[in-house]
Short mmCIF file of C-alpha atoms in Angstrom, two decimals:
data_model
loop_
_atom_site.label_atom_id
_atom_site.label_comp_id
_atom_site.label_asym_id
_atom_site.label_seq_id
_atom_site.Cartn_x
_atom_site.Cartn_y
_atom_site.Cartn_z
CA MET A 14 0.00 0.00 0.00
CA SER A 15 1.40 3.39 -0.96
CA ILE A 16 2.10 6.16 1.52
CA GLU A 17 -0.62 8.26 -0.11
CA THR A 18 -3.25 5.50 0.12
CA LEU A 19 -2.40 4.80 3.76
CA SER A 20 -2.70 8.45 4.73
CA GLN A 21 -5.96 8.90 2.85
CA ARG A 22 -7.46 5.87 4.59
CA ASN A 23 -6.39 6.89 8.07
CA THR A 24 -7.39 10.55 7.88
CA ALA A 25 -10.73 9.98 6.17
CA ASP A 26 -12.72 10.12 9.42
CA PHE A 27 -11.33 13.57 10.29
CA ASN A 28 -11.66 15.09 6.82
CA GLN A 29 -15.16 16.43 7.48
CA THR A 30 -16.78 19.80 7.92
CA LEU A 31 -15.03 21.70 10.68
CA PRO A 32 -15.20 22.35 13.58
CA LEU A 33 -15.46 18.64 14.42
CA HIS A 34 -15.74 17.19 17.92
CA ILE A 35 -13.18 14.40 17.65
CA ALA A 36 -12.21 13.56 21.24
CA ASN A 37 -12.45 14.38 24.91
CA LEU A 38 -9.48 15.44 26.99
CA VAL A 39 -9.21 12.81 29.72
CA CYS A 40 -6.02 13.95 31.45
CA VAL A 41 -3.72 16.98 31.62
CA ARG A 42 -0.24 16.44 33.06
CA ALA A 43 2.69 18.56 34.15
CA GLY A 44 6.06 17.78 35.68
CA LYS A 45 8.71 19.30 37.91
CA ALA A 46 12.42 19.06 37.22
CA MET A 47 13.84 16.41 39.53
CA PRO A 48 17.09 14.44 39.87
CA PHE A 49 17.27 11.86 37.09
CA ALA A 50 19.71 9.39 35.57
CA ARG A 51 23.31 10.33 34.61
CA GLU A 52 23.36 12.96 37.38
CA GLU A 53 20.97 15.09 35.36
CA MET A 54 17.64 16.75 36.05
CA SER A 55 14.47 15.91 34.15
CA ALA A 56 10.73 16.62 34.21
CA ILE A 57 9.83 13.70 31.94
CA ASP A 58 7.58 12.08 34.55
CA LYS A 59 4.31 14.00 34.38
CA ALA A 60 1.58 13.90 37.06
CA PRO A 61 -2.14 14.57 36.45
CA ILE A 62 -3.35 18.10 37.20
CA LYS A 63 -6.63 18.20 39.11
CA ALA A 64 -7.57 21.85 38.54
CA PRO A 65 -7.63 24.08 35.42
CA VAL A 66 -4.19 25.35 34.44
CA ALA A 67 -3.18 28.37 32.37
CA VAL A 68 -1.51 27.86 28.99
CA ASN A 69 0.62 30.53 27.32
CA PHE A 70 3.04 30.54 24.36
CA MET A 71 5.54 28.48 26.38
CA GLY A 72 3.01 25.80 27.36
CA LEU A 73 1.36 24.86 30.64
CA THR A 74 2.44 27.38 33.26
CA THR A 75 2.96 24.65 35.88
CA ASP A 76 5.03 22.41 33.59
CA GLU A 77 8.82 22.44 33.67
CA GLN A 78 11.64 21.31 31.36
CA ALA A 79 15.06 20.74 32.84
CA ASP A 80 16.91 20.81 29.51
CA ARG A 81 15.60 23.93 27.80
CA ARG A 82 18.01 23.50 24.91
CA HIS A 83 16.25 20.36 23.65
CA HIS A 84 12.84 20.54 25.34
CA GLY A 85 10.16 23.18 25.69
CA GLY A 86 9.91 26.53 23.97
CA PRO A 87 7.23 27.93 21.64
CA LEU A 88 7.61 25.13 19.07
CA LYS A 89 7.52 22.42 21.73
CA ALA A 90 5.05 24.09 24.04
CA VAL A 91 2.73 21.14 24.65
CA HIS A 92 3.29 17.43 24.00
CA GLN A 93 0.73 14.75 23.21
CA LEU A 94 1.30 11.01 22.96
CA ALA A 95 -1.29 8.44 21.92
CA THR A 96 -2.09 5.94 24.68
CA ALA A 97 -1.62 3.21 22.07
CA THR A 98 2.12 3.93 22.27
CA TYR A 99 2.18 2.50 25.77
CA GLU A 100 0.19 -0.53 24.65
CA GLN A 101 2.71 -1.15 21.87
CA ILE A 102 5.74 -0.70 24.13
CA ASN A 103 4.32 -2.96 26.81
CA ALA A 104 3.38 -5.66 24.30
CA GLU A 105 6.74 -5.53 22.52
CA PHE A 106 8.93 -5.61 25.64
CA GLY A 107 6.71 -7.30 28.21
CA LEU A 108 6.53 -4.19 30.38
CA LYS A 109 3.87 -2.32 32.35
CA VAL A 110 4.86 1.27 31.61
CA ARG A 111 2.04 3.56 32.71
CA VAL A 112 0.54 6.44 30.76
CA GLY A 113 2.32 9.70 31.62
CA THR A 114 5.75 8.12 32.02
CA LEU A 115 7.15 9.46 28.76
CA GLY A 116 6.52 13.16 29.20
CA GLU A 117 3.22 13.90 27.50
CA ASN A 118 0.97 16.72 28.70
CA LEU A 119 -2.29 15.64 27.08
CA THR A 120 -4.22 12.38 26.86
CA THR A 121 -7.39 12.15 24.79
CA GLU A 122 -10.12 9.61 24.10
CA ALA A 123 -12.03 9.33 20.82
CA VAL A 124 -15.75 10.11 20.60
CA ASN A 125 -18.61 9.60 18.16
CA GLY A 126 -17.09 6.47 16.67
CA LEU A 127 -14.12 8.39 15.26
CA ALA A 128 -10.56 7.11 15.18
CA GLU A 129 -8.23 7.83 18.07
CA ILE A 130 -5.91 10.82 17.77
CA ASP A 131 -2.53 9.36 16.79
CA GLU A 132 0.22 9.76 14.21
CA SER A 133 -1.92 8.24 11.44
CA THR A 134 -4.88 10.56 11.97
CA VAL A 135 -3.38 13.98 12.71
CA CYS A 136 -1.56 16.32 10.35
CA ILE A 137 1.02 19.05 10.57
CA GLY A 138 -0.93 22.31 10.79
CA ASP A 139 -3.97 20.84 12.51
CA VAL A 140 -5.42 23.25 15.07
CA PHE A 141 -7.33 21.86 18.04
CA GLN A 142 -9.52 23.72 20.50
CA TYR A 143 -10.07 22.48 24.04
CA GLY A 144 -13.51 23.61 25.18
CA GLN A 145 -16.53 24.62 23.15
CA ASP A 146 -16.99 28.30 23.91
CA GLU A 147 -16.70 30.63 20.94
CA ILE A 148 -15.46 27.96 18.54
CA ILE A 149 -15.84 30.19 15.52
CA ASP A 150 -14.86 33.56 17.00
CA GLU A 151 -11.11 33.29 17.52
CA ASN A 152 -11.12 36.45 19.61
CA GLY A 153 -13.67 35.21 22.13
CA GLY A 154 -13.61 32.83 25.07
CA ASP A 155 -10.69 31.41 26.94
CA SER A 156 -10.49 27.98 25.29
CA VAL A 157 -6.92 26.99 24.44
CA GLN A 158 -6.06 26.48 20.78
CA LEU A 159 -3.00 24.43 19.79
CA ARG A 160 -1.36 23.74 16.40
CA ILE A 161 0.74 20.67 15.54
CA VAL A 162 4.13 21.81 14.24
CA GLN A 163 6.42 18.77 14.53
CA PRO A 164 6.74 15.19 15.69
CA ARG A 165 8.69 14.40 18.82
CA ARG A 166 12.16 12.98 18.34
CA PRO A 167 12.75 10.31 21.00
CA CYS A 168 15.94 10.75 23.00
CA TYR A 169 18.00 8.70 25.45
CA LYS A 170 15.87 9.94 28.36
CA ILE A 171 13.16 7.54 27.24
CA ASN A 172 15.66 4.71 27.72
CA ASP A 173 16.70 6.06 31.12
CA GLN A 174 13.11 6.61 32.24
CA ILE A 175 11.95 3.10 31.38
CA GLY A 176 15.27 1.69 32.54
CA GLN A 177 14.40 2.77 36.06
CA PHE A 178 11.92 -0.10 36.17
CA THR A 179 13.51 -2.85 34.09
CA LYS A 180 16.38 -3.46 31.71
CA VAL A 181 15.27 -3.21 28.10
CA PRO A 182 16.96 -2.72 24.71
CA ASN A 183 17.28 0.70 23.11
CA ILE A 184 13.59 1.50 23.36
CA ALA A 185 13.98 5.07 22.06
CA SER A 186 15.35 3.67 18.80
CA TRP A 187 12.45 1.24 18.56
CA VAL A 188 9.92 4.02 19.16
CA THR A 189 11.62 6.09 16.45
CA LYS A 190 11.41 3.26 13.93
CA GLN A 191 7.72 2.80 14.71
CA GLY A 192 7.06 6.54 14.38
CA ILE A 193 4.98 6.59 17.58
CA ALA A 194 6.74 9.26 19.63
CA GLY A 195 3.85 11.74 19.63
CA TRP A 196 3.97 15.37 18.58
CA TYR A 197 4.47 18.93 19.74
CA PHE A 198 2.06 21.85 19.57
CA GLU A 199 2.60 25.57 19.40
CA VAL A 200 0.02 27.68 21.21
CA VAL A 201 -2.35 29.54 18.89
CA ARG A 202 -4.50 31.01 21.67
CA ASP A 203 -3.74 31.27 25.38
CA GLY A 204 -6.34 30.15 27.87
CA MET A 205 -7.19 27.64 30.56
CA ILE A 206 -7.17 23.89 30.11
CA ASN A 207 -8.36 20.97 32.21
CA ALA A 208 -9.47 17.36 31.91
CA ASP A 209 -12.97 16.50 30.63
CA LEU A 210 -13.04 19.24 28.01
CA PRO A 211 -14.26 18.43 24.50
CA VAL A 212 -11.56 18.55 21.81
CA TYR A 213 -12.46 20.09 18.47
CA LEU A 214 -10.49 19.96 15.25
CA ILE A 215 -11.04 23.49 13.94
CA GLU A 216 -8.45 23.79 11.13
CA ARG A 217 -6.86 21.25 8.77
CA PRO A 218 -4.95 23.19 6.10
CA TYR A 219 -2.73 20.25 5.05
CA PRO A 220 -4.79 17.04 5.00
CA PHE A 221 -1.99 15.19 3.18
CA ALA A 222 0.56 15.91 5.91
CA THR A 223 0.01 13.14 8.45
CA LEU A 224 2.72 12.58 11.03
CA GLU A 225 2.86 8.96 9.94
CA LYS A 226 3.72 9.99 6.40
CA LEU A 227 6.26 12.55 7.63
CA TRP A 228 8.07 9.86 9.64
CA GLN A 229 8.07 7.54 6.63
CA LEU A 230 9.55 10.17 4.35
CA ALA A 231 12.09 11.47 6.86
CA ASN A 232 13.38 8.00 7.78
CA SER A 233 13.31 6.43 4.35
CA LYS A 234 16.61 5.48 2.71
CA GLU A 235 15.06 6.27 -0.64
CA LYS A 236 15.03 9.55 -2.53
CA PHE A 237 11.78 11.01 -3.83
CA ALA A 238 10.66 13.11 -6.75
CA ALA A 239 10.55 16.82 -6.04
CA GLU A 240 6.76 16.90 -6.33
CA VAL A 241 6.51 14.50 -3.38
CA ILE A 242 8.68 16.59 -1.06
CA GLU A 243 8.01 20.17 -2.13
CA PRO A 244 4.46 20.37 -0.68
CA TRP A 245 5.99 19.64 2.73
CA LEU A 246 8.60 22.36 2.33
CA ALA A 247 5.78 24.81 1.64
CA ILE A 248 4.11 24.16 5.00
CA GLU A 249 4.86 27.37 6.84
CA CYS A 250 4.29 25.99 10.35
CA LEU A 251 6.43 22.84 9.94
CA GLU A 252 9.48 23.24 12.18
CA GLU A 253 12.57 24.06 10.11
CA SER A 254 14.77 21.09 11.07
CA TRP A 255 12.18 18.73 9.56
CA LYS A 256 12.23 20.72 6.32
CA THR A 257 16.01 20.36 6.26
CA VAL A 258 15.70 16.58 6.57
CA LEU A 259 13.04 16.38 3.87
CA ALA A 260 14.92 18.62 1.44
CA LYS A 261 17.75 16.06 1.43
CA LYS A 262 15.30 13.39 0.28
CA ILE A 263 14.75 14.99 -3.15
CA LYS A 264 16.17 13.05 -6.09
CA LYS A 265 18.80 14.94 -8.03
CA GLY A 266 18.62 15.18 -11.79
#
C-alpha cells in the first residue's frame, strides 16, 4: 500500500466539515524538574493536574523542562502522545509502563465512533480547541487552541526513564522506527485547560501531511521526486529542522 493511500485511509474520518468534535481530553499532566539518571535533572515524569491550568506561548504554566536547549519553547510548548504507544511498548517488551511516564501533557479519548488521535490521523498544521466556547470567534472565550508543528524525536531519556523499572533494549530507537513518539504543539491562543473538556479539530490546512507519512519520508533510505517533497517544504508551520531533513530526500537530476 502506498504512503498516499495509507494516509488517505487513516485521515478519512477527520476530513469532514469543521469544527469537528473528535475527542475528549481525559487527562492533563505537568512535571517538575527532579534528579534523574546520569546525574541530570528531568521533568519527563508528568503527574495529572486536578484543577484548570493556564496555557501561554511556552506551554502549561505549571510544567517544567530541565533541559531547555532540547525541550520546551514555543515550538515544543505542549506534547501529546497516543495511549496506544504504551500498549505497543508494553506488548513488545513485556513491560507495564504507565501512561504519563514518557513526558506527554495531554491524553485524549475518541468520541462519536471516530478514530483515536494518533500519528496516522493527525496532520502538521492541525489546530485543536479544548472547550466549546466561541469555537468560531477566535477572539472570544478562553479555550486553548494548539497547532501541531512537529513530531517528537525520542531521545535517550526515554531509555533512562523506562530503565528505572527494568532493563530493556534501546527502546527510544524502537519508538523512532515505529514513528509513535507523539507530537508537539505551538500555542495559537492562550487560555485555561483541564481534563474532561471536548476537543475540536477546527483547522486542517494540510490534509496530506500526516505525522505517519512525515516519519516515513524522513526516515526512508530512498530519494523522492521533487513533487513529493516540495508540498511539505511549503508548509509554513512545519518546524525548520524537519524541512532540512526532507529537502535532502529529493532526487537529483
